[in-house]
Short mmCIF file of C-alpha atoms in Angstrom, two decimals:
data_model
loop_
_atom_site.label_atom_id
_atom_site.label_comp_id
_atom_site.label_asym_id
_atom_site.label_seq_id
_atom_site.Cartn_x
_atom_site.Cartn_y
_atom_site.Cartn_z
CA UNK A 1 27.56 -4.81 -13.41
CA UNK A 2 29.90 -7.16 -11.34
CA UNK A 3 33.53 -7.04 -11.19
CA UNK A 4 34.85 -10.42 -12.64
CA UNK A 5 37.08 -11.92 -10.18
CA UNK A 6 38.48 -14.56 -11.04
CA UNK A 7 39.35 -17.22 -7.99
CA UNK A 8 42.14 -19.63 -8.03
CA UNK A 9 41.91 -22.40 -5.46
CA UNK A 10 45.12 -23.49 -4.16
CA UNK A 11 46.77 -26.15 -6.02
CA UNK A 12 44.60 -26.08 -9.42
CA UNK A 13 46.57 -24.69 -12.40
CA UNK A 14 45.90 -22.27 -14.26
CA UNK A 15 44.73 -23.96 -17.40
CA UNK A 16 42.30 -26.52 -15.63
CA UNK A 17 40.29 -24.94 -13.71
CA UNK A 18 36.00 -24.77 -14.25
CA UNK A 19 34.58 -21.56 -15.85
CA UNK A 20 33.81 -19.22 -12.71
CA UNK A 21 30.13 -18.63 -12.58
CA UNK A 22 28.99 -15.92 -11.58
CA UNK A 23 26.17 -15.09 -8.94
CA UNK A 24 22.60 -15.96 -9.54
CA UNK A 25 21.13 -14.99 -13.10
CA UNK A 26 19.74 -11.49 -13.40
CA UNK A 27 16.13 -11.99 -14.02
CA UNK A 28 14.20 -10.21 -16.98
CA UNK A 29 12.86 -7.32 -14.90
CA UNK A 30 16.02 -6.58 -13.91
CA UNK A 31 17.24 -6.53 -17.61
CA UNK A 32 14.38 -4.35 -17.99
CA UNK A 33 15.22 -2.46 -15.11
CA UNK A 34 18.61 -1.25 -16.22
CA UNK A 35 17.58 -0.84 -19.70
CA UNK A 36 14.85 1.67 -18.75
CA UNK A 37 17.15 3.09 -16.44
CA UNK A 38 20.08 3.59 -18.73
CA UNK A 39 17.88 5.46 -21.55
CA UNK A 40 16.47 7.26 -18.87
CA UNK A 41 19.94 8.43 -17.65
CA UNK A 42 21.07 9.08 -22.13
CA UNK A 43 17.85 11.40 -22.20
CA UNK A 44 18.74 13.46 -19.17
CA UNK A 45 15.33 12.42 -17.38
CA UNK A 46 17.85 12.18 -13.96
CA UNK A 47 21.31 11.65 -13.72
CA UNK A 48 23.31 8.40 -12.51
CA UNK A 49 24.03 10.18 -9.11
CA UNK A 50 20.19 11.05 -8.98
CA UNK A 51 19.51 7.38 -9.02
CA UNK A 52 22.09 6.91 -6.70
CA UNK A 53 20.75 9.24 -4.46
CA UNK A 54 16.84 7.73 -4.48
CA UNK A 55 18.20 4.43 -3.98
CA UNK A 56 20.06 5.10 -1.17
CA UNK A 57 16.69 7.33 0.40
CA UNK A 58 14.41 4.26 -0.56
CA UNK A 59 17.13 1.42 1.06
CA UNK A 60 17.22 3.63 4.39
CA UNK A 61 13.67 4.88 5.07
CA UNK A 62 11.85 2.59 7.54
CA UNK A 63 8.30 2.75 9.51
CA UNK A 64 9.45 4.69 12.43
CA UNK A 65 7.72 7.71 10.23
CA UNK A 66 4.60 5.33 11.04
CA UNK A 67 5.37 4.83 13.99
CA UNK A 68 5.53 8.19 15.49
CA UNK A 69 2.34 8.95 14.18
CA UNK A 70 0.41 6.78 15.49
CA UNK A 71 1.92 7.69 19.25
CA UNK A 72 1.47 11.05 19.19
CA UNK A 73 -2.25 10.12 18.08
CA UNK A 74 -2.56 8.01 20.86
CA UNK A 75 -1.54 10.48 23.29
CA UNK A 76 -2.48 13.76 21.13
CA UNK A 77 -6.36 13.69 20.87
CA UNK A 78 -6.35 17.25 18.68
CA UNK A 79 -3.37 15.35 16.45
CA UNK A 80 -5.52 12.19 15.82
CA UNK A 81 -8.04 14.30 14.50
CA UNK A 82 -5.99 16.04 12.12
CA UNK A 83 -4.42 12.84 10.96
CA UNK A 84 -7.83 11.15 10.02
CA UNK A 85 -9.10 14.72 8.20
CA UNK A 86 -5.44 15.46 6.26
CA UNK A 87 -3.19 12.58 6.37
CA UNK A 88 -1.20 14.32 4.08
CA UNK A 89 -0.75 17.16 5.34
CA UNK A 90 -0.43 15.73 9.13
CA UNK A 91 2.55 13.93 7.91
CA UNK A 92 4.70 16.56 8.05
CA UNK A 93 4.19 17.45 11.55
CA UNK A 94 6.43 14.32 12.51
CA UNK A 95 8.68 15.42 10.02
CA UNK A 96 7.43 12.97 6.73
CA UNK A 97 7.16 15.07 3.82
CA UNK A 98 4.48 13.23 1.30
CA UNK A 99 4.53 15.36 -1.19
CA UNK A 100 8.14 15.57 -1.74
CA UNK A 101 9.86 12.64 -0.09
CA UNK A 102 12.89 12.76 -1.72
CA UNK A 103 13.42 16.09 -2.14
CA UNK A 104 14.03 15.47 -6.01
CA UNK A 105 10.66 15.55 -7.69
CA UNK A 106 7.42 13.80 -6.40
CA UNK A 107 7.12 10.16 -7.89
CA UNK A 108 3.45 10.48 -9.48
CA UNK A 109 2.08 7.48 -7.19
CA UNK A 110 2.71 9.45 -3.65
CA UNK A 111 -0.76 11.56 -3.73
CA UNK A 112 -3.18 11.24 -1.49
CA UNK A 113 -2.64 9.55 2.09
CA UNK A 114 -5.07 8.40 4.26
CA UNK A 115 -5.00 6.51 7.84
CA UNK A 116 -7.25 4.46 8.80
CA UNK A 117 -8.62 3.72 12.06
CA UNK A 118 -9.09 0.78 13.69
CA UNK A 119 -11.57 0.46 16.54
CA UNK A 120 -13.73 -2.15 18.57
CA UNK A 121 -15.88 -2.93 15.71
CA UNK A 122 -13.47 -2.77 12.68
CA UNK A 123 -9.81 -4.25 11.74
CA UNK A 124 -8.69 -2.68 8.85
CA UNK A 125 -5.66 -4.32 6.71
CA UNK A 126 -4.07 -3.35 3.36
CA UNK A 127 -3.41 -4.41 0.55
CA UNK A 128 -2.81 -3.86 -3.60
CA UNK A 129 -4.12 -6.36 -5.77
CA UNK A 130 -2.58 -4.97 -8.98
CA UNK A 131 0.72 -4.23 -8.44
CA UNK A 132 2.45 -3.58 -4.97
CA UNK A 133 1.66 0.32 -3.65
CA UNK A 134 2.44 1.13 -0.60
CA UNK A 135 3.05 4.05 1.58
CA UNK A 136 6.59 4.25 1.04
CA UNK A 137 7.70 7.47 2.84
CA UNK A 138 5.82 6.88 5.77
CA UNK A 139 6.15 2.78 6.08
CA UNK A 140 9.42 2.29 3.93
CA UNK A 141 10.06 -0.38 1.85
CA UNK A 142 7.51 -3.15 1.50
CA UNK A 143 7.67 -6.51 2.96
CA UNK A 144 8.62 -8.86 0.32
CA UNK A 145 5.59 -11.04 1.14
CA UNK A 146 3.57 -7.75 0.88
CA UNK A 147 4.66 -7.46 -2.60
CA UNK A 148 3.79 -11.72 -3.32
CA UNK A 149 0.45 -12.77 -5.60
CA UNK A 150 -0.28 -15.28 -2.94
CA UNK A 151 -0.80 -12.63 0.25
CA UNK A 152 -2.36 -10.15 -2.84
CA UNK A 153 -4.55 -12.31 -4.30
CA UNK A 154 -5.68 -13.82 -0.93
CA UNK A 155 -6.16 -11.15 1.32
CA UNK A 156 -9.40 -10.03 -0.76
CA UNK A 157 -10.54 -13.39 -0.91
CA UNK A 158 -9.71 -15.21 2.06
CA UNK A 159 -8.74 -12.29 4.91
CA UNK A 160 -9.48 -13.97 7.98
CA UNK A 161 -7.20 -16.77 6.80
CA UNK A 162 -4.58 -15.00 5.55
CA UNK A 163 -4.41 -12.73 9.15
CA UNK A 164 -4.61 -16.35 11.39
CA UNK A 165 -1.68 -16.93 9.42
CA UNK A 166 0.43 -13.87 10.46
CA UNK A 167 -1.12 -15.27 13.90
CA UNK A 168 -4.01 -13.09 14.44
CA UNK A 169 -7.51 -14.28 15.41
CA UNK A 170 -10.29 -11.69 14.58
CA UNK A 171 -13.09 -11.94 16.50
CA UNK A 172 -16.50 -13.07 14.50
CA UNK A 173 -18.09 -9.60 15.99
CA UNK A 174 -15.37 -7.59 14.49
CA UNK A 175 -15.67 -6.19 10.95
CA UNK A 176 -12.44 -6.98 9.16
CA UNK A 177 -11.92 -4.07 6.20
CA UNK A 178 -10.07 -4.67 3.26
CA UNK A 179 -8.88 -1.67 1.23
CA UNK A 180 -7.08 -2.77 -1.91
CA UNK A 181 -5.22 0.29 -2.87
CA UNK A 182 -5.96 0.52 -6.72
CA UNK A 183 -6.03 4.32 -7.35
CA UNK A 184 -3.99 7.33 -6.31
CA UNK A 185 -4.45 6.77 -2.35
CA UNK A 186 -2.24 4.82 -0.61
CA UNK A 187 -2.82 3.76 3.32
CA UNK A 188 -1.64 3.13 6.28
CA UNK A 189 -3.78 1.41 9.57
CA UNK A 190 -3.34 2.77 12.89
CA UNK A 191 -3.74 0.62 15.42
CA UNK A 192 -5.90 0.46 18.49
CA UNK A 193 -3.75 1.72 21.68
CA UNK A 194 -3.29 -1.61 24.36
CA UNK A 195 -4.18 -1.80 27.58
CA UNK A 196 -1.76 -1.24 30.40
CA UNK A 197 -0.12 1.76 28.05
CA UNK A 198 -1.21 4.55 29.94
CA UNK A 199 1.70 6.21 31.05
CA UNK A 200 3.99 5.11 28.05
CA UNK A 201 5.97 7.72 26.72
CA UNK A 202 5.50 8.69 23.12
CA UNK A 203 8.88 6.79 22.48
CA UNK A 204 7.96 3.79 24.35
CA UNK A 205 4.54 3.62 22.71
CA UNK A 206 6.35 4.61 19.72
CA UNK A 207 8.30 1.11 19.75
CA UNK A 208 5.27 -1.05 19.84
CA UNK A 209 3.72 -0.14 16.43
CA UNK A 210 5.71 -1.90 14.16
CA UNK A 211 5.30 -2.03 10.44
CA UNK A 212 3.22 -4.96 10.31
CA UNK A 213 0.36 -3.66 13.09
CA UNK A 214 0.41 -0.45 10.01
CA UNK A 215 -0.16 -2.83 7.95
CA UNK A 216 -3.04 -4.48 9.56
CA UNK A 217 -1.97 -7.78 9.66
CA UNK A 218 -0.84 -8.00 13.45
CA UNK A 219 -1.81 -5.38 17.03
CA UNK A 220 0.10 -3.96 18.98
CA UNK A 221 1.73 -6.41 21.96
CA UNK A 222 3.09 -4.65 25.07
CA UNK A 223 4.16 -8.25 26.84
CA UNK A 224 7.40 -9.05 25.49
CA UNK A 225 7.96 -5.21 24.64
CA UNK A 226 7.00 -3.50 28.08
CA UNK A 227 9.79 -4.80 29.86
CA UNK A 228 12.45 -3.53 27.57
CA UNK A 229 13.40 0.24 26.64
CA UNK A 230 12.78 1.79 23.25
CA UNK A 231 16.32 1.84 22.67
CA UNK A 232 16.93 -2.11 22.80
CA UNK A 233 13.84 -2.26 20.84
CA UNK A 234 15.58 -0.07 17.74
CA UNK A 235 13.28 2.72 18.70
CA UNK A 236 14.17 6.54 18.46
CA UNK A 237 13.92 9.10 21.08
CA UNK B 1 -20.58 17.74 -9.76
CA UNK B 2 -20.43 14.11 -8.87
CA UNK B 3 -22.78 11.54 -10.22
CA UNK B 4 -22.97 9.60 -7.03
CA UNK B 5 -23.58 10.82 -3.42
CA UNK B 6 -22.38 8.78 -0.31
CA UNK B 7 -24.86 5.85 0.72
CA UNK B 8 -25.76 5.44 -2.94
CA UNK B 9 -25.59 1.73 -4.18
CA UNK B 10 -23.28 1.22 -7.12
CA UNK B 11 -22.23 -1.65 -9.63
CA UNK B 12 -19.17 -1.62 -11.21
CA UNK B 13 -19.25 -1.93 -15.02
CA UNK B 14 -17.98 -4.89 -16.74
CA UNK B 15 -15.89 -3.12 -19.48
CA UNK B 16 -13.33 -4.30 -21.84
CA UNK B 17 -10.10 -5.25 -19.92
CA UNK B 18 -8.13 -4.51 -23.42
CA UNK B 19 -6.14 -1.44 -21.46
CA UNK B 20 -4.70 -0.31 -18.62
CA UNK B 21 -8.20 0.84 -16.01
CA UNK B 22 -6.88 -0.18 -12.49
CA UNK B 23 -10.58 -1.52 -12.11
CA UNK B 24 -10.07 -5.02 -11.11
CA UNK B 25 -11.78 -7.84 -12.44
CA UNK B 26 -12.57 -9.11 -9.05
CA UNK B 27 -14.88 -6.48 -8.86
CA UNK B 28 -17.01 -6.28 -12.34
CA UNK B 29 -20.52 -6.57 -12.16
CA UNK B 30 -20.00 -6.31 -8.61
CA UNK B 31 -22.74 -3.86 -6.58
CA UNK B 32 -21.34 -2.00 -3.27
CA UNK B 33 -22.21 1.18 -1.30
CA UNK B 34 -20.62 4.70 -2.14
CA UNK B 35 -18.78 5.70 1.34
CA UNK B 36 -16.43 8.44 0.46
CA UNK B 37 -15.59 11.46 -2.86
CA UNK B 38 -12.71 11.81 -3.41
CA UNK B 39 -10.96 14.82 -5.62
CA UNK B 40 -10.94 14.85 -9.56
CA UNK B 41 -7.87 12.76 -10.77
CA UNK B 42 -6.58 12.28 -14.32
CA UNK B 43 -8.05 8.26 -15.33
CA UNK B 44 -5.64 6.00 -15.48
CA UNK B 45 -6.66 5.18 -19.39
CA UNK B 46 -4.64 8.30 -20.10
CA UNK B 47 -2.19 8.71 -17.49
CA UNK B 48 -0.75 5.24 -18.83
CA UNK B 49 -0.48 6.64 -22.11
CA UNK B 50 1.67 9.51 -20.63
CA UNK B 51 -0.83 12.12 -20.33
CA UNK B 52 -0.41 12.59 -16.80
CA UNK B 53 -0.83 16.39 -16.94
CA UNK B 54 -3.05 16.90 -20.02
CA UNK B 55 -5.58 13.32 -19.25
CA UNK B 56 -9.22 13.26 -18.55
CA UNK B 57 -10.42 13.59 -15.01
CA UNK B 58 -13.35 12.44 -13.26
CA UNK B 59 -14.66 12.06 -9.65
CA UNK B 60 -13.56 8.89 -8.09
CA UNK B 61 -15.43 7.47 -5.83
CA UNK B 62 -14.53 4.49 -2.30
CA UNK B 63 -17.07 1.73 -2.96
CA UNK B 64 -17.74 -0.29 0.25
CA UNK B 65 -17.98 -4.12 -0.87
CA UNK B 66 -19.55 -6.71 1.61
CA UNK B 67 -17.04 -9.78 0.76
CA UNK B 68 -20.50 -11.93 0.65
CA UNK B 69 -21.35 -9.97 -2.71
CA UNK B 70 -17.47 -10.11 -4.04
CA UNK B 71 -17.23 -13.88 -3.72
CA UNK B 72 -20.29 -15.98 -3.66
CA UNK B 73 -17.76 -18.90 -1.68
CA UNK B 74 -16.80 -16.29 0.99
CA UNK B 75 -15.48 -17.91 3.90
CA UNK B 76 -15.48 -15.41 6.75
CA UNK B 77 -18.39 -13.49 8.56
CA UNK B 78 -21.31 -11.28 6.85
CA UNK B 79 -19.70 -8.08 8.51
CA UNK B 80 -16.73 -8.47 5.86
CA UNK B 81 -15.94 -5.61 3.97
CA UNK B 82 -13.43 -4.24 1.11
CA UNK B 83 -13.00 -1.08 0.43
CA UNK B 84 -11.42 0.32 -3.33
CA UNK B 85 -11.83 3.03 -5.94
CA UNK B 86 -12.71 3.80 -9.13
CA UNK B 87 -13.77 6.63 -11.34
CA UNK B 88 -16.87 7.77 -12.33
CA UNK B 89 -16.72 5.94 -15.72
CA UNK B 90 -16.87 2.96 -13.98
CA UNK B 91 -19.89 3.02 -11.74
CA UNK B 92 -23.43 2.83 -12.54
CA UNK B 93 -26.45 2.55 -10.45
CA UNK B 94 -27.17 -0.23 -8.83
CA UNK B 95 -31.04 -0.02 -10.18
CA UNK B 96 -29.72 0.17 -13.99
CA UNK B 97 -27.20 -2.29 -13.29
CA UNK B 98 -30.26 -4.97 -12.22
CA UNK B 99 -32.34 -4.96 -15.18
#
């Protein structure tokens, strides 16, 4: 892996000098990680520039997939619709290909894609109790506290706790949804439009729904947002 | 042909946790509402074993979970819900599952 440089301080000889160390120990599932990955790459299952190559994808994609989708549902009535029926297949429209998100093979886990709605009466929030899943080519890469037993274990147990933590207050009259994503589907929440968003452009609106109110664990806020354009925001037009 | 229509009360079998089922423990023994099909996948006893062309497949079902019945110490409101899936294997009725 690392290149081992060796660093001589000014002054110290040669001869006397401590053993370098080098960074922080690799942990076992990374041992297990290159292992797998090295056989993988002897038995021709994908090449080293193949890995490269998904890395790279899976290090650069971010919600604004997301993102988009839920604006145009907000202001696209006929595209809302779709998106609830086929989330799959409604992907693509904002240019998120599901099936085949790398362009190199589907990865077994991204099958079946489903939003989910929230509305006066429910909050919906995800979760995956078993290992991590997660909509990657339409949210990126998950949080690392997404990934953590302590939000897994207790966001099935203890949601309303775990969501005043993140800050946000569910009303008692409000039906909060978990859906632990143990099978094939994976999920994403869209978010109720705010108030005072009427005549938002897509873009605008766009910049508000950040990965964690697709998440479920936060809504959208237009206060400290509204006053600010998309682009300051790391939004796209 | 599925088993189990939506609205139909289910309870989740409490099977042996030896291999790989993606059926949580949280949820054994457990009785919720059908609220969704969805298509025929391969089970994940066999796609774990590789067989992720040649597996069985079954039905899987959404099973709608008020927290209440999940965890008897549930802290938040009666409207609480969870939402998960499993296949057919693992749901019986929730009549059977009483007796």
């Amino acid at each position: 892996m690392g290149a081992h440089h060796h660093h001589h301080g000014n002054g110290h000889s040669h001869d006397d000098h401590e053993p370098i160390r080098e960074a922080p120990e690799i942990s076992e599932f990374e041992v297990l990680e290159l292992a797998v990955r090295e056989l993988s790459i002897e038995k021709g299952l994908f090449s080293a520039e193949d890995h490269r190559r998904f890395s790279e994808w899976a290090e650069n994609i971010g919600p604004a997939g997301g993102s988009r989708l839920v604006a145009k549902a907000w202001t696209d009535p006929e595209f809302k619709r779709r998106l609830l029926d086929d989330g799959t297949a409604t992907c693509a429209e904002v240019g998120i290909d599901w099936r085949d998100p790398t362009g190199k093979g589907t990865p077994s886990d991204y099958t079946y894609f489903y939003v989910l709605e929230n509305t006066p009466d429910v909050h919906n929030v995800i979760v995956c109790t078993l290992c991590s899943c997660y909509p990657r080519p339409v949210l990126g890469m998950s949080p690392d506290w997404y990934r953590t037993p302590n939000y897994r274990r207790r966001l099935v147990r203890r949601p309303r706790e775990v969501l005043a933590e993140f800050g946000l207050h569910v009303p008692p009259s409000v039906e909060v949804r978990v859906h632990d994503s143990n099978q094939k589907s994976r999920f994403m929440v869209m978010p109720m439009r705010p108030a005072g968003t009427d005549d938002w452009t897509e873009a605008e609106l766009a910049a508000i729904v950040t990965r964690d109110t697709m998440i479920g664990v936060a809504v959208p806020q237009v206060d400290w947002t509204a006053t600010r354009a998309p682009s300051e925001l790391g939004g796209h037009r | 042909m599925t088993r189990f229509e939506i609205g139909d009360r289910v309870t989740v079998r409490d099977a042996t946790t030896l291999f790989h089922t993606r059926t949580q423990a949280y949820t054994r023994g457990c009785t919720g509402v059908v609220v969704e099909h969805r298509p025929d996948w391969i089970i994940p006893e066999d796609e774990a074993w590789g067989r992720d062309r040649d597996g069985r497949t079954e039905p899987f079902y959404v099973v709608r979970f008020r927290q209440s019945e999940l965890w008897s110490d549930y802290t938040g409101f009666e409207i609480d819900t969870l939402e998960t899936e499993f296949s057919e294997r693992w749901l019986e009725p929730a009549e059977e599952a009483a007796t």
